Coordinates of C-alpha atoms in Angstrom, one line a residue:
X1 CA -4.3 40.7 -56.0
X2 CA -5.3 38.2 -58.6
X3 CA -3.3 37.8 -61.0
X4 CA -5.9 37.5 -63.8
X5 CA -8.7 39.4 -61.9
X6 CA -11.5 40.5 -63.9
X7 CA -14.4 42.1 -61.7
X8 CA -17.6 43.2 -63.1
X9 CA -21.1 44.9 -62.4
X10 CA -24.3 42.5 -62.1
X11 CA -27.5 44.3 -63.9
X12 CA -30.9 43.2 -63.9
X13 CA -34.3 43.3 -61.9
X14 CA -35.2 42.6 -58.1
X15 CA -38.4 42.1 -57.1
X16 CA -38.6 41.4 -53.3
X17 CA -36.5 38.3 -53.0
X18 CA -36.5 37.7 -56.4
X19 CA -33.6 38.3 -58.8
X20 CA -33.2 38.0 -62.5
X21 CA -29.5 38.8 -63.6
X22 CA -29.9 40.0 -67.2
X23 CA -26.6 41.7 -68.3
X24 CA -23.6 42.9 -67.0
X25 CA -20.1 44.6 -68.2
X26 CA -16.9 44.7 -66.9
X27 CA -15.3 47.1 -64.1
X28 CA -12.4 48.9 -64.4
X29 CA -9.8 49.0 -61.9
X30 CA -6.7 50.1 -60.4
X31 CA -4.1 48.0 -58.2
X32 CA -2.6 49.8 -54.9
X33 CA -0.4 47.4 -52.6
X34 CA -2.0 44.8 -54.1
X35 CA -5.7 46.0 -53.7
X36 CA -7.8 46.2 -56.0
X37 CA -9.9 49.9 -56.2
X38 CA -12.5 50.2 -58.2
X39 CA -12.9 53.0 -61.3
X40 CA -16.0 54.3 -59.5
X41 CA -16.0 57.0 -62.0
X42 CA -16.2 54.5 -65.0
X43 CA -18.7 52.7 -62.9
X44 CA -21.5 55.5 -63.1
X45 CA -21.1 56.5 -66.9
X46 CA -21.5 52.6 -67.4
X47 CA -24.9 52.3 -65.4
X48 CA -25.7 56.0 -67.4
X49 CA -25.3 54.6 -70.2
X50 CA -27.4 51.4 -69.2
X51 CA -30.1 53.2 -67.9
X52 CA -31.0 54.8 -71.2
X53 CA -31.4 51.6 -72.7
X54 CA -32.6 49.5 -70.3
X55 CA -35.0 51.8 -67.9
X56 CA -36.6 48.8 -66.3
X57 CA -33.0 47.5 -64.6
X58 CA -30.9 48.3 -61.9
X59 CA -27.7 47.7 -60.6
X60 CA -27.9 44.5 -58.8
X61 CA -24.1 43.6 -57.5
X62 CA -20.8 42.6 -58.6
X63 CA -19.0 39.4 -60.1
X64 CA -15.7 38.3 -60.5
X65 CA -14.1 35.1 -60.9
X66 CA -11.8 32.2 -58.4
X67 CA -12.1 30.0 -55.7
X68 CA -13.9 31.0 -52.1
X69 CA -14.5 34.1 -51.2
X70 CA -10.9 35.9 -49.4
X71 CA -9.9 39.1 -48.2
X72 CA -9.6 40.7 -51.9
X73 CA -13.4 39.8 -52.8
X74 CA -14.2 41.1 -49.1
X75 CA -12.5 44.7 -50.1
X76 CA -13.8 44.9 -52.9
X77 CA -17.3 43.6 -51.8
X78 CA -17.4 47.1 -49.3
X79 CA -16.4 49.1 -51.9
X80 CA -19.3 48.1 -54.4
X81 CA -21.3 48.4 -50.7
X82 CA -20.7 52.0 -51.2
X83 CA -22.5 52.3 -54.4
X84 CA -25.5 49.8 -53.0
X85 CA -26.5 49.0 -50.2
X86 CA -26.9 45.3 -50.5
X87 CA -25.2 44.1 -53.3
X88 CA -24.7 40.5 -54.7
X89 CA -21.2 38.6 -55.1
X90 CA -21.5 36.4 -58.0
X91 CA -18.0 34.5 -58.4
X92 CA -17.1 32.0 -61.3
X93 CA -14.5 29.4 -60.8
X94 CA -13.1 28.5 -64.4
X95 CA -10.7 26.1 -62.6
X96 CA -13.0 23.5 -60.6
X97 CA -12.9 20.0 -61.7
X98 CA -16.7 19.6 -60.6
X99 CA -19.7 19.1 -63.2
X100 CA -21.6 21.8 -61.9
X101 CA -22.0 24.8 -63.1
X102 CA -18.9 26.5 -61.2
X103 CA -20.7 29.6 -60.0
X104 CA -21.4 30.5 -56.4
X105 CA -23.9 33.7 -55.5
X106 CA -23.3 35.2 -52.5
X107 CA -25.5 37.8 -51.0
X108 CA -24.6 40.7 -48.2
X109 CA -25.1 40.5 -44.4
X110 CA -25.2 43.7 -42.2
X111 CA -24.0 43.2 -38.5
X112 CA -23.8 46.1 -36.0
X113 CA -21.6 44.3 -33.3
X114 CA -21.0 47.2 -30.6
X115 CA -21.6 50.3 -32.5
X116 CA -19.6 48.9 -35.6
X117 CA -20.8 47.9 -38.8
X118 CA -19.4 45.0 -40.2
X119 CA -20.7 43.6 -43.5
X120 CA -20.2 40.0 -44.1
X121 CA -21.2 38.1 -47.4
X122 CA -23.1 35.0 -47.0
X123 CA -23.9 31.9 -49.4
X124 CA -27.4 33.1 -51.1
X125 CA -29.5 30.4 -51.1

């Protein structure tokens, strides 16, 4: 677990391959062993409550913020996979000493590798 973690929902439009990322708001959560679980509950009275106001977007993904990608962003990743099926990863790194603009998108992978389905996330290009 992060110490600072903040994890949030990605709303917006798609259109085919196209994505526009228009709002967003933040996710609440619960720790267990040092996983974070996401307030799935809180999660649908949110996109409710967004829907009313904003008809014309959906529920595009996730963000939170870091360095690459580990284990924690991959648990959380299937859990948000259980609400969509192909959600983004957008993660900020407040910390890099780069000039860039320190965000990195990531979009979903489904593999069925004998019988099993894995989901992977992937740099989105």
């Amino acid at each position: 677990m992060r110490v600072f973690a903040v994890v949030g929902a990605l709303i917006g439009k798609r259109e085919g391959r196209n994505i526009e990322v228009m709002n967003s708001f933040e996710l609440l959560f619960h720790t267990v062993e040092d996983q974070i679980h996401i307030d799935k509950e809180y999660y649908y009275i949110k996109e409710e409550q967004f829907k009313q106001v904003f008809k014309d977007m959906e529920f595009l993904g996730w963000y939170t913020t870091g360095g690459a990608p580990d284990q924690s962003d991959i648990h959380i990743h299937k859990q948000v996979c259980e609400i969509i099926e192909s959600p983004l990863f957008l993660k900020l790194n407040p910390m890099t000493k780069h000039t860039d603009l320190p965000v990195s998108v990531y979009e979903s992978v489904i593999d069925i590798i004998s019988g099993e389905v894995s989901v992977c996330v992937c740099v989105c290009v």
